[in-house]
Amino acid sequence: MISAVIQPRTRDLGDGFEVRRALPAVEKRAVGPFVFFDQMGPVRLAPGKGMDVRPHPHIGLATITYLFEGEILHRDSLGTVQPIRPGEVNWMTAGRGIVHSERTPPELRAAGAEAFGIQVWVGLPAAQEEVEPSFVHFKAEDLPSDGGLRLIVGTLKGARSPVPTHSPMFYAEAALRPPGGVTLAPEHEERAAYVAQGLVEVGATRYPAGQLLVFEPNKTAILKAVHDSRLLLLGGAPLDGHRHMWWNFVSSRKERIAQAAADWKAGRFAPVPGETDFIPLPDNAPQVVDYP
């Protein structure tokens, strides 16, 4: 039933703030169109501290920020200023290029802010890689929810999220209590489940928090809660052709990534209104990640 178990890598972003990166991984570069998966927290930052992801660019992808605890203030080069709270969805389509920042709101810093959530990147179909950038926000009550399952994006079990997407996919939160569980039929080509909290059982094997379980195609996957658990379910149709990812850029063409890097270095991306700081282009950049 399970084709791969991915143990995320930990990265320290400074000030005691760590993320755990499950995608891309050696075992699996992407699940459906999901090319990047980061867990932030859970952490309570020291009084006066907060998360400060300075303005940075994206092309060729859409981002989804989804929180379990805390609050983040999103600002972008379209002029958007949008706080996101637990259960809500920020869906940002980068397309030909967008810049955004993510920070703990000033009013939450004094007592020490909480942070616990997931950010994923979704690769866009080749024909939509250069669409105009856009941003949408949906409140928790706008999302289909039934029996502990909240559909964040896409289609699943006959439900459809109102979040606009460019390709077939699903992304859902499942809150489980023993002896309950969740069944994933093979309605999407690729599927995975991330154990964000708790302990679940698949077959005779138990999987603790912090693991991404990738399921075999064309087989029904059944996950049962051993303790109270929280899962992120994700997948969909694979990307339509080869992709490259470098830093914050995803594209079917390496030369387009090189152009985006040159544009950021030269200051040709639109700025985020009200922000003066930014993340510079890496000097010692990682190698390009190729998909599939």
GROMACS .gro file of C-alpha atoms in nm:
model
  292
    1MET     CA    1   0.000   0.000   0.000
    2ILE     CA    2   0.295   0.235   0.071
    3SER     CA    3   0.563   0.288  -0.195
    4ALA     CA    4   0.786   0.529   0.003
    5VAL     CA    5   0.824   0.673   0.353
    6ILE     CA    6   0.996   1.012   0.356
    7GLN     CA    7   1.163   1.151   0.668
    8PRO     CA    8   1.182   1.532   0.632
    9ARG     CA    9   1.510   1.721   0.657
   10THR     CA   10   1.537   1.997   0.918
   11ARG     CA   11   1.647   2.350   0.828
   12ASP     CA   12   1.711   2.629   1.077
   13LEU     CA   13   1.585   2.966   0.949
   14GLY     CA   14   1.729   3.159   1.245
   15ASP     CA   15   1.601   3.283   1.584
   16GLY     CA   16   1.516   2.926   1.680
   17PHE     CA   17   1.272   2.885   1.391
   18GLU     CA   18   1.301   2.552   1.211
   19VAL     CA   19   1.122   2.392   0.918
   20ARG     CA   20   1.101   2.027   0.821
   21ARG     CA   21   1.116   1.971   0.444
   22ALA     CA   22   0.948   1.658   0.307
   23LEU     CA   23   0.951   1.750  -0.064
   24PRO     CA   24   1.154   1.742  -0.277
   25ALA     CA   25   1.322   1.425  -0.148
   26VAL     CA   26   1.550   1.158  -0.289
   27GLU     CA   27   1.270   0.904  -0.257
   28LYS     CA   28   1.016   1.124  -0.437
   29ARG     CA   29   1.063   1.462  -0.606
   30ALA     CA   30   0.692   1.544  -0.617
   31VAL     CA   31   0.350   1.401  -0.535
   32GLY     CA   32   0.110   1.494  -0.814
   33PRO     CA   33   0.177   1.865  -0.880
   34PHE     CA   34   0.310   1.923  -0.524
   35VAL     CA   35   0.681   1.995  -0.564
   36PHE     CA   36   0.763   2.140  -0.220
   37PHE     CA   37   0.636   2.063   0.132
   38ASP     CA   38   0.757   2.238   0.448
   39GLN     CA   39   0.633   2.204   0.806
   40MET     CA   40   0.699   2.508   1.027
   41GLY     CA   41   0.691   2.454   1.401
   42PRO     CA   42   0.526   2.375   1.628
   43VAL     CA   43   0.721   2.639   1.816
   44ARG     CA   44   0.659   2.923   2.056
   45LEU     CA   45   0.902   3.204   1.983
   46ALA     CA   46   1.056   3.415   2.258
   47PRO     CA   47   0.878   3.739   2.357
   48GLY     CA   48   0.961   4.011   2.105
   49LYS     CA   49   1.054   3.756   1.839
   50GLY     CA   50   0.856   3.647   1.537
   51MET     CA   51   0.876   3.484   1.198
   52ASP     CA   52   1.025   3.723   0.942
   53VAL     CA   53   1.047   3.585   0.590
   54ARG     CA   54   1.162   3.893   0.398
   55PRO     CA   55   1.036   3.971   0.047
   56HIS     CA   56   1.143   3.707  -0.206
   57PRO     CA   57   1.033   3.612  -0.560
   58HIS     CA   58   0.856   3.316  -0.719
   59ILE     CA   59   0.778   3.208  -1.075
   60GLY     CA   60   0.597   2.910  -1.229
   61LEU     CA   61   0.415   2.788  -0.920
   62ALA     CA   62   0.137   2.848  -0.670
   63THR     CA   63   0.189   2.852  -0.294
   64ILE     CA   64  -0.053   2.740  -0.022
   65THR     CA   65  -0.003   2.848   0.338
   66TYR     CA   66  -0.214   2.657   0.591
   67LEU     CA   67  -0.186   2.704   0.967
   68PHE     CA   68  -0.276   2.489   1.267
   69GLU     CA   69  -0.163   2.750   1.523
   70GLY     CA   70  -0.050   3.113   1.516
   71GLU     CA   71  -0.097   3.387   1.260
   72ILE     CA   72   0.106   3.515   0.963
   73LEU     CA   73   0.075   3.846   0.782
   74HIS     CA   74   0.115   3.804   0.405
   75ARG     CA   75   0.216   4.100   0.185
   76ASP     CA   76   0.288   4.080  -0.186
   77SER     CA   77   0.380   4.286  -0.491
   78LEU     CA   78   0.015   4.299  -0.599
   79GLY     CA   79  -0.052   4.515  -0.294
   80THR     CA   80  -0.219   4.236  -0.097
   81VAL     CA   81  -0.208   4.260   0.283
   82GLN     CA   82  -0.375   3.953   0.431
   83PRO     CA   83  -0.343   3.788   0.773
   84ILE     CA   84  -0.388   3.411   0.771
   85ARG     CA   85  -0.519   3.221   1.072
   86PRO     CA   86  -0.570   2.849   1.147
   87GLY     CA   87  -0.796   2.669   0.900
   88GLU     CA   88  -0.780   2.947   0.639
   89VAL     CA   89  -0.617   2.932   0.296
   90ASN     CA   90  -0.378   3.172   0.127
   91TRP     CA   91  -0.339   3.063  -0.237
   92MET     CA   92  -0.087   3.271  -0.430
   93THR     CA   93  -0.027   3.207  -0.800
   94ALA     CA   94   0.318   3.331  -0.899
   95GLY     CA   95   0.289   3.272  -1.273
   96ARG     CA   96   0.529   3.506  -1.455
   97GLY     CA   97   0.649   3.651  -1.126
   98ILE     CA   98   0.544   3.772  -0.780
   99VAL     CA   99   0.721   3.884  -0.463
  100HIS     CA  100   0.589   3.831  -0.112
  101SER     CA  101   0.681   3.844   0.256
  102GLU     CA  102   0.549   3.645   0.552
  103ARG     CA  103   0.581   3.786   0.902
  104THR     CA  104   0.439   3.752   1.251
  105PRO     CA  105   0.204   4.048   1.303
  106PRO     CA  106   0.356   4.312   1.535
  107GLU     CA  107   0.071   4.287   1.787
  108LEU     CA  108   0.146   3.916   1.848
  109ARG     CA  109   0.519   3.949   1.910
  110ALA     CA  110   0.517   4.098   2.261
  111ALA     CA  111   0.408   3.780   2.442
  112GLY     CA  112   0.590   3.541   2.208
  113ALA     CA  113   0.418   3.410   1.899
  114GLU     CA  114   0.313   3.054   1.820
  115ALA     CA  115   0.380   2.904   1.480
  116PHE     CA  116   0.266   2.568   1.345
  117GLY     CA  117   0.163   2.504   0.988
  118ILE     CA  118   0.246   2.383   0.640
  119GLN     CA  119   0.353   2.559   0.324
  120VAL     CA  120   0.343   2.377  -0.009
  121TRP     CA  121   0.428   2.473  -0.366
  122VAL     CA  122   0.225   2.346  -0.659
  123GLY     CA  123   0.385   2.342  -1.003
  124LEU     CA  124   0.173   2.503  -1.275
  125PRO     CA  125   0.093   2.330  -1.606
  126ALA     CA  126   0.329   2.436  -1.885
  127ALA     CA  127   0.062   2.645  -2.056
  128GLN     CA  128  -0.002   2.841  -1.733
  129GLU     CA  129   0.356   2.893  -1.615
  130GLU     CA  130   0.352   3.255  -1.729
  131VAL     CA  131  -0.003   3.355  -1.624
  132GLU     CA  132  -0.058   3.686  -1.449
  133PRO     CA  133   0.018   3.661  -1.076
  134SER     CA  134  -0.280   3.652  -0.842
  135PHE     CA  135  -0.378   3.598  -0.478
  136VAL     CA  136  -0.695   3.464  -0.314
  137HIS     CA  137  -0.789   3.405   0.049
  138PHE     CA  138  -1.059   3.177   0.189
  139LYS     CA  139  -1.183   3.153   0.546
  140ALA     CA  140  -1.216   2.818   0.720
  141GLU     CA  141  -1.596   2.821   0.691
  142ASP     CA  142  -1.566   2.857   0.311
  143LEU     CA  143  -1.403   2.513   0.279
  144PRO     CA  144  -1.593   2.182   0.253
  145SER     CA  145  -1.576   1.996   0.585
  146ASP     CA  146  -1.725   1.665   0.694
  147GLY     CA  147  -1.642   1.423   0.975
  148GLY     CA  148  -1.304   1.573   1.062
  149LEU     CA  149  -1.198   1.609   0.697
  150ARG     CA  150  -1.151   1.962   0.559
  151LEU     CA  151  -1.085   1.995   0.186
  152ILE     CA  152  -0.834   2.275   0.137
  153VAL     CA  153  -0.781   2.258  -0.239
  154GLY     CA  154  -0.910   2.049  -0.529
  155THR     CA  155  -1.154   1.758  -0.527
  156LEU     CA  156  -1.192   1.462  -0.293
  157LYS     CA  157  -1.471   1.219  -0.204
  158GLY     CA  158  -1.726   1.408  -0.411
  159ALA     CA  159  -1.644   1.749  -0.260
  160ARG     CA  160  -1.482   2.045  -0.434
  161SER     CA  161  -1.289   2.331  -0.274
  162PRO     CA  162  -1.368   2.687  -0.390
  163VAL     CA  163  -0.996   2.761  -0.429
  164PRO     CA  164  -0.919   2.803  -0.804
  165THR     CA  165  -0.659   2.561  -0.938
  166HIS     CA  166  -0.492   2.492  -1.272
  167SER     CA  167  -0.476   2.110  -1.267
  168PRO     CA  168  -0.640   1.807  -1.100
  169MET     CA  169  -0.531   1.777  -0.735
  170PHE     CA  170  -0.641   1.741  -0.375
  171TYR     CA  171  -0.510   1.877  -0.045
  172ALA     CA  172  -0.700   1.812   0.277
  173GLU     CA  173  -0.664   1.814   0.654
  174ALA     CA  174  -0.787   1.507   0.841
  175ALA     CA  175  -0.835   1.527   1.219
  176LEU     CA  176  -0.862   1.169   1.351
  177ARG     CA  177  -0.950   1.019   1.688
  178PRO     CA  178  -0.911   0.647   1.762
  179PRO     CA  179  -1.054   0.414   1.656
  180GLY     CA  180  -1.140   0.633   1.357
  181GLY     CA  181  -0.948   0.667   1.036
  182VAL     CA  182  -0.958   0.784   0.678
  183THR     CA  183  -0.979   0.593   0.350
  184LEU     CA  184  -0.817   0.723   0.032
  185ALA     CA  185  -0.960   0.562  -0.280
  186PRO     CA  186  -0.744   0.579  -0.597
  187GLU     CA  187  -0.947   0.866  -0.745
  188HIS     CA  188  -0.624   1.062  -0.803
  189GLU     CA  189  -0.319   0.929  -0.982
  190GLU     CA  190  -0.071   1.008  -0.703
  191ARG     CA  191  -0.148   1.030  -0.330
  192ALA     CA  192   0.036   1.082  -0.003
  193ALA     CA  193  -0.036   1.156   0.363
  194TYR     CA  194   0.179   1.362   0.598
  195VAL     CA  195   0.151   1.283   0.968
  196ALA     CA  196   0.163   1.629   1.126
  197GLN     CA  197   0.063   1.513   1.476
  198GLY     CA  198  -0.010   1.186   1.651
  199LEU     CA  199   0.037   0.826   1.542
  200VAL     CA  200  -0.137   0.635   1.263
  201GLU     CA  201  -0.145   0.278   1.144
  202VAL     CA  202  -0.137   0.157   0.785
  203GLY     CA  203  -0.172  -0.217   0.763
  204ALA     CA  204   0.032  -0.359   1.051
  205THR     CA  205   0.282  -0.069   1.063
  206ARG     CA  206   0.260   0.243   1.278
  207TYR     CA  207   0.387   0.582   1.164
  208PRO     CA  208   0.459   0.871   1.403
  209ALA     CA  209   0.443   1.244   1.335
  210GLY     CA  210   0.689   1.390   1.088
  211GLN     CA  211   0.667   1.130   0.809
  212LEU     CA  212   0.530   1.156   0.456
  213LEU     CA  213   0.368   0.833   0.340
  214VAL     CA  214   0.351   0.792  -0.038
  215PHE     CA  215   0.091   0.540  -0.154
  216GLU     CA  216   0.105   0.297  -0.442
  217PRO     CA  217  -0.116   0.391  -0.739
  218ASN     CA  218  -0.448   0.218  -0.806
  219LYS     CA  219  -0.479   0.085  -0.450
  220THR     CA  220  -0.706   0.202  -0.170
  221ALA     CA  221  -0.513   0.338   0.128
  222ILE     CA  222  -0.657   0.303   0.479
  223LEU     CA  223  -0.509   0.499   0.769
  224LYS     CA  224  -0.625   0.438   1.126
  225ALA     CA  225  -0.561   0.664   1.425
  226VAL     CA  226  -0.369   0.507   1.714
  227HIS     CA  227  -0.369   0.838   1.906
  228ASP     CA  228  -0.543   1.167   1.828
  229SER     CA  229  -0.380   1.260   1.498
  230ARG     CA  230  -0.370   1.530   1.234
  231LEU     CA  231  -0.286   1.445   0.872
  232LEU     CA  232  -0.238   1.639   0.550
  233LEU     CA  233  -0.360   1.441   0.250
  234LEU     CA  234  -0.227   1.547  -0.090
  235GLY     CA  235  -0.179   1.445  -0.449
  236GLY     CA  236  -0.321   1.464  -0.797
  237ALA     CA  237  -0.208   1.437  -1.157
  238PRO     CA  238   0.168   1.462  -1.214
  239LEU     CA  239   0.306   1.768  -1.388
  240ASP     CA  240   0.272   1.767  -1.767
  241GLY     CA  241   0.636   1.721  -1.854
  242HIS     CA  242   0.980   1.786  -1.713
  243ARG     CA  243   1.033   2.065  -1.457
  244HIS     CA  244   1.332   2.229  -1.296
  245MET     CA  245   1.341   2.397  -0.954
  246TRP     CA  246   1.608   2.631  -0.829
  247TRP     CA  247   1.575   2.847  -0.516
  248ASN     CA  248   1.217   2.986  -0.533
  249PHE     CA  249   1.166   2.928  -0.905
  250VAL     CA  250   0.995   2.641  -1.092
  251SER     CA  251   0.989   2.618  -1.472
  252SER     CA  252   0.991   2.377  -1.764
  253ARG     CA  253   1.287   2.578  -1.903
  254LYS     CA  254   1.622   2.623  -1.730
  255GLU     CA  255   1.681   2.945  -1.922
  256ARG     CA  256   1.363   3.090  -1.769
  257ILE     CA  257   1.497   3.019  -1.420
  258ALA     CA  258   1.825   3.187  -1.514
  259GLN     CA  259   1.631   3.491  -1.638
  260ALA     CA  260   1.430   3.508  -1.315
  261ALA     CA  261   1.751   3.494  -1.110
  262ALA     CA  262   1.904   3.775  -1.317
  263ASP     CA  263   1.584   3.982  -1.284
  264TRP     CA  264   1.581   3.946  -0.904
  265LYS     CA  265   1.948   4.034  -0.876
  266ALA     CA  266   1.895   4.342  -1.094
  267GLY     CA  267   1.585   4.456  -0.903
  268ARG     CA  268   1.346   4.408  -1.196
  269PHE     CA  269   1.071   4.231  -0.997
  270ALA     CA  270   0.788   4.450  -0.867
  271PRO     CA  271   0.846   4.540  -0.499
  272VAL     CA  272   0.619   4.467  -0.203
  273PRO     CA  273   0.459   4.800  -0.100
  274GLY     CA  274   0.570   4.903   0.247
  275GLU     CA  275   0.872   4.668   0.252
  276THR     CA  276   1.231   4.782   0.203
  277ASP     CA  277   1.426   4.469   0.299
  278PHE     CA  278   1.454   4.157   0.081
  279ILE     CA  279   1.624   3.819   0.057
  280PRO     CA  280   1.920   3.846  -0.182
  281LEU     CA  281   1.989   3.591  -0.454
  282PRO     CA  282   2.195   3.307  -0.299
  283ASP     CA  283   2.568   3.324  -0.368
  284ASN     CA  284   2.619   2.952  -0.327
  285ALA     CA  285   2.295   2.826  -0.472
  286PRO     CA  286   2.190   2.459  -0.451
  287GLN     CA  287   2.183   2.250  -0.762
  288VAL     CA  288   1.875   2.256  -0.981
  289VAL     CA  289   1.619   1.992  -0.877
  290ASP     CA  290   1.468   1.815  -1.178
  291TYR     CA  291   1.117   1.667  -1.193
  292PRO     CA  292   1.025   1.393  -1.229
   0.00000   0.00000   0.00000
